[in-house]
PDB file of C-alpha atoms in Angstrom:
ATOM      1  CA  GLU A   1      27.761  23.506  14.808  1.00 83.00           C
ATOM      2  CA  PHE A   2      29.334  25.776  12.262  1.00 90.00           C
ATOM      3  CA  ALA A   3      31.868  23.119  11.253  1.00 90.00           C
ATOM      4  CA  SER A   4      29.003  20.742  10.648  1.00 89.00           C
ATOM      5  CA  LEU A   5      27.042  23.153   8.509  1.00 94.00           C
ATOM      6  CA  PRO A   6      28.296  22.066   5.066  1.00 95.00           C
ATOM      7  CA  ALA A   7      27.395  18.440   5.849  1.00 95.00           C
ATOM      8  CA  THR A   8      24.053  19.511   7.147  1.00 94.00           C
ATOM      9  CA  ILE A   9      23.152  21.435   4.044  1.00 96.00           C
ATOM     10  CA  ALA A  10      24.327  18.604   1.819  1.00 96.00           C
ATOM     11  CA  GLY A  11      22.319  16.198   3.966  1.00 96.00           C
ATOM     12  CA  GLY A  12      19.276  18.431   3.612  1.00 96.00           C
ATOM     13  CA  TYR A  13      19.541  18.205  -0.139  1.00 97.00           C
ATOM     14  CA  ALA A  14      19.873  14.488   0.043  1.00 97.00           C
ATOM     15  CA  TYR A  15      16.790  14.228   2.245  1.00 95.00           C
ATOM     16  CA  HIS A  16      14.797  16.352  -0.127  1.00 96.00           C
ATOM     17  CA  ALA A  17      15.795  14.266  -3.036  1.00 95.00           C
ATOM     18  CA  LEU A  18      14.781  11.124  -1.070  1.00 93.00           C
ATOM     19  CA  ILE A  19      11.354  12.494  -0.294  1.00 91.00           C
ATOM     20  CA  VAL A  20      10.647  13.492  -3.976  1.00 90.00           C
ATOM     21  CA  GLY A  21      11.830  10.018  -5.193  1.00 87.00           C
ATOM     22  CA  ASP A  22      15.131  11.049  -6.811  1.00 92.00           C
ATOM     23  CA  ALA A  23      17.278   8.120  -5.685  1.00 92.00           C
ATOM     24  CA  PRO A  24      20.379   9.161  -7.892  1.00 95.00           C
ATOM     25  CA  ARG A  25      20.408  12.637  -6.562  1.00 96.00           C
ATOM     26  CA  THR A  26      19.955  11.312  -2.992  1.00 96.00           C
ATOM     27  CA  ILE A  27      23.068   9.247  -3.415  1.00 97.00           C
ATOM     28  CA  THR A  28      25.115  12.063  -4.929  1.00 97.00           C
ATOM     29  CA  HIS A  29      24.298  14.590  -2.131  1.00 97.00           C
ATOM     30  CA  ALA A  30      24.667  12.028   0.560  1.00 97.00           C
ATOM     31  CA  ARG A  31      28.127  10.981  -0.585  1.00 97.00           C
ATOM     32  CA  HIS A  32      29.056  14.592  -0.687  1.00 97.00           C
ATOM     33  CA  ALA A  33      27.756  15.217   2.832  1.00 97.00           C
ATOM     34  CA  LEU A  34      29.824  12.247   4.142  1.00 97.00           C
ATOM     35  CA  ASP A  35      32.966  13.721   2.524  1.00 96.00           C
ATOM     36  CA  VAL A  36      32.555  16.900   4.510  1.00 96.00           C
ATOM     37  CA  VAL A  37      31.012  15.779   7.845  1.00 96.00           C
ATOM     38  CA  PRO A  38      33.319  16.408  10.775  1.00 94.00           C
ATOM     39  CA  PRO A  39      35.028  13.307  12.250  1.00 92.00           C
ATOM     40  CA  ASP A  40      33.755  14.326  15.665  1.00 92.00           C
ATOM     41  CA  ASP A  41      30.064  14.424  14.641  1.00 94.00           C
ATOM     42  CA  PRO A  42      28.787  10.843  14.797  1.00 95.00           C
ATOM     43  CA  TYR A  43      25.153  11.815  14.865  1.00 95.00           C
ATOM     44  CA  ASN A  44      25.200  13.621  11.448  1.00 94.00           C
ATOM     45  CA  HIS A  45      27.435  10.952  10.053  1.00 96.00           C
ATOM     46  CA  GLY A  46      24.872   8.296  11.092  1.00 97.00           C
ATOM     47  CA  ILE A  47      21.908  10.166   9.662  1.00 96.00           C
ATOM     48  CA  ILE A  48      23.629  11.082   6.349  1.00 97.00           C
ATOM     49  CA  ALA A  49      24.824   7.416   5.950  1.00 98.00           C
ATOM     50  CA  MET A  50      21.128   6.444   6.580  1.00 97.00           C
ATOM     51  CA  PHE A  51      20.016   8.690   3.647  1.00 97.00           C
ATOM     52  CA  LEU A  52      22.725   7.092   1.470  1.00 97.00           C
ATOM     53  CA  GLY A  53      21.418   3.642   2.326  1.00 97.00           C
ATOM     54  CA  MET A  54      17.880   4.565   1.639  1.00 95.00           C
ATOM     55  CA  GLY A  55      18.900   6.092  -1.656  1.00 95.00           C
ATOM     56  CA  TYR A  56      20.675   2.936  -2.689  1.00 95.00           C
ATOM     57  CA  TRP A  57      17.737   0.803  -1.548  1.00 93.00           C
ATOM     58  CA  SER A  58      15.182   2.870  -3.409  1.00 89.00           C
ATOM     59  CA  ASN A  59      17.509   2.560  -6.510  1.00 90.00           C
ATOM     60  CA  GLY A  60      17.383  -1.197  -6.168  1.00 88.00           C
ATOM     61  CA  GLU A  61      21.074  -1.538  -5.095  1.00 93.00           C
ATOM     62  CA  LEU A  62      20.653  -3.754  -2.078  1.00 94.00           C
ATOM     63  CA  LEU A  63      24.254  -4.572  -1.049  1.00 95.00           C
ATOM     64  CA  PRO A  64      25.452  -0.921  -1.147  1.00 97.00           C
ATOM     65  CA  ALA A  65      22.275   0.023   0.762  1.00 96.00           C
ATOM     66  CA  TYR A  66      23.112  -2.702   3.361  1.00 96.00           C
ATOM     67  CA  HIS A  67      26.707  -1.505   3.903  1.00 97.00           C
ATOM     68  CA  ALA A  68      25.650   2.177   4.236  1.00 97.00           C
ATOM     69  CA  LEU A  69      23.038   1.249   6.831  1.00 97.00           C
ATOM     70  CA  VAL A  70      25.477  -0.703   8.833  1.00 96.00           C
ATOM     71  CA  GLU A  71      27.770   2.246   8.913  1.00 97.00           C
ATOM     72  CA  SER A  72      24.756   4.406   9.888  1.00 97.00           C
ATOM     73  CA  VAL A  73      23.807   2.258  12.805  1.00 95.00           C
ATOM     74  CA  GLN A  74      27.387   2.055  14.096  1.00 96.00           C
ATOM     75  CA  TYR A  75      27.732   5.907  14.107  1.00 97.00           C
ATOM     76  CA  LEU A  76      24.228   6.376  15.732  1.00 95.00           C
ATOM     77  CA  ASN A  77      25.380   3.983  18.353  1.00 93.00           C
ATOM     78  CA  LEU A  78      28.402   6.141  18.966  1.00 95.00           C
ATOM     79  CA  ALA A  79      25.992   9.198  19.167  1.00 93.00           C
ATOM     80  CA  ASN A  80      23.815   7.161  21.705  1.00 89.00           C
ATOM     81  CA  HIS A  81      20.785   7.995  19.506  1.00 88.00           C
ATOM     82  CA  LEU A  82      18.535   4.896  20.172  1.00 85.00           C
ATOM     83  CA  HIS A  83      15.544   6.132  17.997  1.00 85.00           C
ATOM     84  CA  PHE A  84      17.465   6.275  14.804  1.00 90.00           C
ATOM     85  CA  GLN A  85      19.481   3.131  15.658  1.00 91.00           C
ATOM     86  CA  VAL A  86      16.174   1.236  15.737  1.00 88.00           C
ATOM     87  CA  VAL A  87      14.990   2.883  12.521  1.00 89.00           C
ATOM     88  CA  GLY A  88      18.277   1.890  10.736  1.00 93.00           C
ATOM     89  CA  THR A  89      18.192  -1.611  12.097  1.00 93.00           C
ATOM     90  CA  VAL A  90      14.532  -2.111  10.848  1.00 91.00           C
ATOM     91  CA  MET A  91      15.894  -1.197   7.356  1.00 93.00           C
ATOM     92  CA  LEU A  92      18.896  -3.505   7.740  1.00 95.00           C
ATOM     93  CA  ALA A  93      16.620  -6.413   8.486  1.00 95.00           C
ATOM     94  CA  ASP A  94      14.197  -5.462   5.674  1.00 93.00           C
ATOM     95  CA  ILE A  95      17.110  -5.665   3.180  1.00 94.00           C
ATOM     96  CA  GLN A  96      18.255  -8.980   4.681  1.00 94.00           C
ATOM     97  CA  MET A  97      14.790 -10.340   4.052  1.00 93.00           C
ATOM     98  CA  ALA A  98      14.894  -8.939   0.463  1.00 90.00           C
ATOM     99  CA  LEU A  99      18.203 -10.828  -0.029  1.00 91.00           C
ATOM    100  CA  GLY A 100      16.604 -14.007   1.183  1.00 91.00           C
ATOM    101  CA  LYS A 101      18.628 -14.104   4.411  1.00 94.00           C
ATOM    102  CA  LEU A 102      15.664 -14.837   6.685  1.00 94.00           C
ATOM    103  CA  ARG A 103      17.711 -16.120   9.664  1.00 95.00           C
ATOM    104  CA  ASP A 104      19.922 -13.096   9.661  1.00 96.00           C
ATOM    105  CA  ALA A 105      16.946 -10.820   9.461  1.00 96.00           C
ATOM    106  CA  GLN A 106      15.316 -12.564  12.473  1.00 96.00           C
ATOM    107  CA  ARG A 107      18.385 -12.156  14.493  1.00 96.00           C
ATOM    108  CA  THR A 108      18.648  -8.387  13.592  1.00 95.00           C
ATOM    109  CA  TYR A 109      14.978  -7.806  14.391  1.00 94.00           C
ATOM    110  CA  GLU A 110      15.192  -9.650  17.709  1.00 93.00           C
ATOM    111  CA  GLN A 111      18.361  -7.964  18.846  1.00 89.00           C
ATOM    112  CA  ALA A 112      16.936  -4.511  18.171  1.00 89.00           C
ATOM    113  CA  LEU A 113      13.748  -5.547  20.042  1.00 88.00           C
ATOM    114  CA  ASP A 114      15.805  -6.599  23.066  1.00 84.00           C
ATOM    115  CA  MET A 115      17.517  -3.214  22.896  1.00 81.00           C
ATOM    116  CA  ALA A 116      14.221  -1.388  22.606  1.00 79.00           C
ATOM    117  CA  ARG A 117      12.812  -3.249  25.624  1.00 75.00           C
ATOM    118  CA  THR A 118      15.727  -2.562  27.926  1.00 70.00           C
ATOM    119  CA  GLN A 119      16.376   1.097  27.277  1.00 65.00           C
ATOM    120  CA  THR A 120      13.957   4.117  27.405  1.00 49.00           C
ATOM    121  CA  TYR A 121      13.107   6.755  24.886  1.00 44.00           C
ATOM    122  CA  GLY A 122       9.936   8.761  24.119  1.00 44.00           C
ATOM    123  CA  ALA A 123       6.781   8.809  26.201  1.00 42.00           C
ATOM    124  CA  ASP A 124       4.653   5.781  25.367  1.00 45.00           C
ATOM    125  CA  ARG A 125       4.794   2.432  27.210  1.00 46.00           C
ATOM    126  CA  LEU A 126       5.473  -1.009  25.695  1.00 46.00           C
ATOM    127  CA  PRO A 127       2.476  -3.238  26.296  1.00 48.00           C
ATOM    128  CA  ASP A 128       4.447  -6.173  27.568  1.00 50.00           C
ATOM    129  CA  ASP A 129       6.678  -4.070  29.909  1.00 49.00           C
ATOM    130  CA  GLN A 130       4.932  -1.251  31.598  1.00 39.00           C
ATOM    131  CA  SER A 131       8.209  -0.109  33.169  1.00 36.00           C
ATOM    132  CA  GLY A 132       9.691   0.589  29.754  1.00 41.00           C
ATOM    133  CA  LEU A 133       9.038   3.300  27.245  1.00 48.00           C
ATOM    134  CA  LEU A 134       8.178   2.912  23.598  1.00 62.00           C
ATOM    135  CA  ILE A 135      10.919   3.860  21.171  1.00 68.00           C
ATOM    136  CA  PRO A 136       9.592   5.369  17.856  1.00 63.00           C
ATOM    137  CA  GLY A 137      10.141   2.557  15.331  1.00 74.00           C
ATOM    138  CA  THR A 138       9.558  -0.340  17.778  1.00 82.00           C
ATOM    139  CA  ILE A 139       6.168  -1.018  15.961  1.00 84.00           C
ATOM    140  CA  ASN A 140       8.179  -1.795  12.810  1.00 87.00           C
ATOM    141  CA  LEU A 141      10.226  -4.442  14.542  1.00 90.00           C
ATOM    142  CA  TYR A 142       7.043  -6.376  15.396  1.00 91.00           C
ATOM    143  CA  VAL A 143       5.705  -5.873  12.003  1.00 91.00           C
ATOM    144  CA  GLY A 144       9.032  -6.922  10.376  1.00 92.00           C
ATOM    145  CA  LEU A 145       9.034 -10.110  12.335  1.00 95.00           C
ATOM    146  CA  ALA A 146       5.391 -10.670  11.326  1.00 94.00           C
ATOM    147  CA  GLU A 147       6.355 -10.309   7.621  1.00 92.00           C
ATOM    148  CA  LEU A 148       9.262 -12.629   8.076  1.00 95.00           C
ATOM    149  CA  TYR A 149       7.018 -15.341   9.497  1.00 94.00           C
ATOM    150  CA  ARG A 150       4.403 -14.641   6.823  1.00 92.00           C
ATOM    151  CA  ARG A 151       7.077 -15.392   4.188  1.00 91.00           C
ATOM    152  CA  ARG A 152       7.893 -18.621   5.957  1.00 92.00           C
ATOM    153  CA  GLY A 153       4.195 -19.574   5.790  1.00 91.00           C
ATOM    154  CA  ASP A 154       3.719 -19.411   9.494  1.00 93.00           C
ATOM    155  CA  GLN A 155       0.668 -17.188   9.580  1.00 90.00           C
ATOM    156  CA  SER A 156      -0.134 -17.925  13.244  1.00 91.00           C
ATOM    157  CA  THR A 157       3.138 -16.562  14.524  1.00 94.00           C
ATOM    158  CA  ALA A 158       2.849 -13.664  12.091  1.00 94.00           C
ATOM    159  CA  LEU A 159      -0.509 -12.707  13.468  1.00 92.00           C
ATOM    160  CA  ASP A 160       0.795 -12.901  17.110  1.00 93.00           C
ATOM    161  CA  TYR A 161       3.422 -10.325  16.257  1.00 92.00           C
ATOM    162  CA  LEU A 162       0.865  -8.193  14.337  1.00 90.00           C
ATOM    163  CA  ASP A 163      -1.386  -8.199  17.507  1.00 90.00           C
ATOM    164  CA  THR A 164       1.421  -6.642  19.523  1.00 88.00           C
ATOM    165  CA  GLY A 165       2.230  -4.157  16.694  1.00 84.00           C
ATOM    166  CA  PHE A 166      -1.550  -3.242  16.407  1.00 81.00           C
ATOM    167  CA  ALA A 167      -1.726  -2.599  20.201  1.00 82.00           C
ATOM    168  CA  LEU A 168       1.387  -0.356  19.914  1.00 78.00           C
ATOM    169  CA  SER A 169      -0.077   1.422  16.926  1.00 73.00           C
ATOM    170  CA  GLN A 170      -3.030   2.644  19.094  1.00 71.00           C
ATOM    171  CA  GLN A 171      -0.585   4.571  21.177  1.00 66.00           C
ATOM    172  CA  THR A 172       1.166   6.506  18.443  1.00 61.00           C
ATOM    173  CA  ALA A 173       0.406   8.413  15.295  1.00 56.00           C
ATOM    174  CA  LEU A 174       3.355   6.914  13.289  1.00 57.00           C
ATOM    175  CA  ASN A 175       1.498   6.553   9.931  1.00 59.00           C
ATOM    176  CA  ARG A 176       4.483   4.804   8.312  1.00 62.00           C
ATOM    177  CA  SER A 177       4.294   2.052  10.895  1.00 66.00           C
ATOM    178  CA  LYS A 178       0.500   1.567  10.464  1.00 76.00           C
ATOM    179  CA  HIS A 179       1.081   1.427   6.614  1.00 80.00           C
ATOM    180  CA  ARG A 180       3.389  -1.518   7.014  1.00 83.00           C
ATOM    181  CA  LEU A 181       1.137  -3.221   9.486  1.00 86.00           C
ATOM    182  CA  TYR A 182      -1.999  -2.996   7.429  1.00 86.00           C
ATOM    183  CA  ILE A 183      -0.114  -4.193   4.306  1.00 88.00           C
ATOM    184  CA  THR A 184       1.089  -7.305   6.065  1.00 89.00           C
ATOM    185  CA  LEU A 185      -2.328  -8.032   7.511  1.00 89.00           C
ATOM    186  CA  ALA A 186      -3.867  -7.705   4.048  1.00 89.00           C
ATOM    187  CA  ARG A 187      -1.291 -10.115   2.566  1.00 88.00           C
ATOM    188  CA  ILE A 188      -1.941 -12.739   5.165  1.00 90.00           C
ATOM    189  CA  HIS A 189      -5.740 -12.549   4.682  1.00 89.00           C
ATOM    190  CA  LEU A 190      -5.246 -12.571   0.872  1.00 87.00           C
ATOM    191  CA  ALA A 191      -3.162 -15.732   1.144  1.00 85.00           C
ATOM    192  CA  LYS A 192      -5.917 -17.340   3.249  1.00 85.00           C
ATOM    193  CA  GLY A 193      -8.574 -16.400   0.642  1.00 86.00           C
ATOM    194  CA  GLU A 194     -10.204 -13.998   3.020  1.00 88.00           C
ATOM    195  CA  LEU A 195     -10.815 -11.193   0.554  1.00 88.00           C
ATOM    196  CA  GLY A 196     -13.117  -9.073   2.548  1.00 87.00           C
ATOM    197  CA  GLU A 197     -10.748  -8.869   5.442  1.00 88.00           C
ATOM    198  CA  ALA A 198      -7.847  -8.082   3.108  1.00 89.00           C
ATOM    199  CA  LEU A 199      -9.808  -5.383   1.483  1.00 86.00           C
ATOM    200  CA  ALA A 200     -10.856  -3.860   4.779  1.00 87.00           C
ATOM    201  CA  TYR A 201      -7.159  -3.483   5.867  1.00 85.00           C
ATOM    202  CA  LEU A 202      -6.160  -1.934   2.663  1.00 85.00           C
ATOM    203  CA  ARG A 203      -8.963   0.591   3.140  1.00 83.00           C
ATOM    204  CA  GLN A 204      -7.494   1.446   6.439  1.00 80.00           C
ATOM    205  CA  ILE A 205      -4.569   2.927   4.677  1.00 76.00           C
ATOM    206  CA  HIS A 206      -5.607   6.574   4.238  1.00 55.00           C
ATOM    207  CA  ALA A 207      -4.046   9.130   1.920  1.00 44.00           C
ATOM    208  CA  GLU A 208      -2.252  10.743   4.909  1.00 44.00           C
ATOM    209  CA  GLN A 209      -0.567   7.409   5.731  1.00 50.00           C
ATOM    210  CA  SER A 210       2.406   7.930   3.420  1.00 52.00           C
ATOM    211  CA  PRO A 211       3.877   4.710   2.150  1.00 49.00           C
ATOM    212  CA  GLY A 212       7.369   6.222   2.713  1.00 54.00           C
ATOM    213  CA  VAL A 213      10.346   6.338   0.514  1.00 62.00           C
ATOM    214  CA  THR A 214      11.525   2.738   0.522  1.00 64.00           C
ATOM    215  CA  PRO A 215      10.528   0.201  -2.068  1.00 65.00           C
ATOM    216  CA  ASP A 216       7.941  -1.659   0.072  1.00 64.00           C
ATOM    217  CA  GLY A 217       5.800   1.454  -0.181  1.00 58.00           C
ATOM    218  CA  GLN A 218       4.956   0.444  -3.787  1.00 65.00           C
ATOM    219  CA  LEU A 219       3.059  -2.635  -2.630  1.00 79.00           C
ATOM    220  CA  LEU A 220      -0.430  -1.083  -2.130  1.00 84.00           C
ATOM    221  CA  PRO A 221      -1.587  -0.500  -5.722  1.00 87.00           C
ATOM    222  CA  ALA A 222      -0.374  -3.873  -6.951  1.00 90.00           C
ATOM    223  CA  LEU A 223      -2.047  -5.556  -3.875  1.00 89.00           C
ATOM    224  CA  LYS A 224      -5.352  -3.920  -4.813  1.00 89.00           C
ATOM    225  CA  ALA A 225      -4.974  -5.119  -8.387  1.00 91.00           C
ATOM    226  CA  ARG A 226      -4.577  -8.708  -7.146  1.00 91.00           C
ATOM    227  CA  LEU A 227      -7.792  -8.374  -5.174  1.00 90.00           C
ATOM    228  CA  TRP A 228      -9.558  -7.159  -8.301  1.00 91.00           C
ATOM    229  CA  LEU A 229      -8.275 -10.182 -10.199  1.00 90.00           C
ATOM    230  CA  ILE A 230      -9.401 -12.563  -7.646  1.00 89.00           C
ATOM    231  CA  GLN A 231     -12.828 -10.860  -7.579  1.00 89.00           C
ATOM    232  CA  GLY A 232     -13.015 -11.059 -11.485  1.00 92.00           C
ATOM    233  CA  ARG A 233     -12.808  -7.258 -11.810  1.00 93.00           C
ATOM    234  CA  LEU A 234     -10.615  -7.461 -14.944  1.00 95.00           C
ATOM    235  CA  ASP A 235     -11.381  -3.981 -16.221  1.00 96.00           C
ATOM    236  CA  ASP A 236     -10.131  -2.473 -12.980  1.00 94.00           C
ATOM    237  CA  GLY A 237      -7.043  -4.560 -13.236  1.00 94.00           C
ATOM    238  CA  PHE A 238      -6.423  -3.457 -16.814  1.00 95.00           C
ATOM    239  CA  ASP A 239      -6.920   0.083 -15.853  1.00 95.00           C
ATOM    240  CA  TRP A 240      -4.243  -0.240 -13.216  1.00 94.00           C
ATOM    241  CA  VAL A 241      -1.856  -1.806 -15.820  1.00 95.00           C
ATOM    242  CA  GLN A 242      -2.434   0.955 -18.285  1.00 95.00           C
ATOM    243  CA  ALA A 243      -2.120   3.661 -15.523  1.00 94.00           C
ATOM    244  CA  ARG A 244       1.299   2.187 -14.535  1.00 92.00           C
ATOM    245  CA  GLY A 245       2.426   1.714 -18.117  1.00 94.00           C
ATOM    246  CA  LEU A 246       3.375  -1.901 -17.578  1.00 95.00           C
ATOM    247  CA  THR A 247       4.091  -4.193 -20.489  1.00 95.00           C
ATOM    248  CA  ALA A 248       5.515  -7.826 -20.756  1.00 92.00           C
ATOM    249  CA  THR A 249       8.740  -6.507 -22.457  1.00 94.00           C
ATOM    250  CA  ASP A 250       9.780  -4.034 -19.755  1.00 93.00           C
ATOM    251  CA  SER A 251      12.902  -4.378 -17.769  1.00 90.00           C
ATOM    252  CA  ILE A 252      12.311  -5.630 -14.193  1.00 88.00           C
ATOM    253  CA  THR A 253      14.187  -4.255 -11.155  1.00 83.00           C
ATOM    254  CA  TYR A 254      13.980  -4.921  -7.504  1.00 84.00           C
ATOM    255  CA  ARG A 255      11.904  -1.771  -6.973  1.00 82.00           C
ATOM    256  CA  ASN A 256       9.099  -2.785  -9.375  1.00 86.00           C
ATOM    257  CA  GLU A 257       9.242  -6.550  -9.366  1.00 88.00           C
ATOM    258  CA  PHE A 258       6.016  -6.982  -7.346  1.00 89.00           C
ATOM    259  CA  GLU A 259       4.161  -4.987  -9.867  1.00 92.00           C
ATOM    260  CA  TYR A 260       5.371  -7.284 -12.694  1.00 93.00           C
ATOM    261  CA  PHE A 261       4.680 -10.425 -10.722  1.00 92.00           C
ATOM    262  CA  THR A 262       1.188  -9.079 -10.577  1.00 93.00           C
ATOM    263  CA  LEU A 263       1.078  -8.245 -14.289  1.00 94.00           C
TER     264      LEU A 263
END
C-alpha cells in the first residue's frame, strides 16, 4: 500500500481536477500517476488510466481517450474488478459512437452486457435473469444500446432497451444512469414531435442527478432550448444563448458541438 501511495495521491489530484471540470490538469496528474504506479498494482493502474481517458474525452481528444480507456479496461480485467470494467467499457462504446463506429460500439456494448449477465457483483438482480446480480453500470449498457439504435432511426428497438434500463433504474440510486436514460427518452420523443413527453422526461432530471464529467452531460440545457424553439418560446431560447455566450463566429469543438448545432 505504501508503494502505491504516490500514484494514489496523484490519482486523487486527477480525480479532483476531473470533477471540477479541469481537463488539462486531469491529464497532467493522471499521466504523472501512471509514471509512478507500481507494476504489480493493476487496479490502481486501471483506475488512473480511466481518469486519463475521461480527461482526454472531456477535452475533446477522442482517440487518446479511446486508447487510455482500452488500457484501463485491460488492467481492471487483470485486477478482476468487474464493476469498473463495465464502467470503462461503457465509455469505450460511447466514444466509438462519437467516432461514427456504430457497429464497433454495438459489439462493445453487447460483449459487456454478456459479461454482466454471466458474472455476479453487487446486491440487485437483473430483471431478465433472476439468478444473476446487477453490476453497477449495467443500466448504462442498455441506455447506450438504446442511444445507438436511436441514432440509426430505429426508435422501437431503442425503446425496448430503455424499458429494460428503466426497470433496472428502479432498483438503484445511480443518478448518472438515470440522467442518461431520461436524456435518451427525451430525444426520442422530441424526434417524434411529442413535446409534452419530451419535456416530462427532462423534468425528471433533478438537480441532484449530476450529468457527470463526460461531454454528454452538456446536452440537457441545449435540449431544453430546442424544445423552447419548437414551442415558439424564442425569448427563452435567446436567454439561453446569451447565458452560454454563444456566437456564430466561435470555434466549435467536440465538447460544445451540440450547443452550436442548436444555435
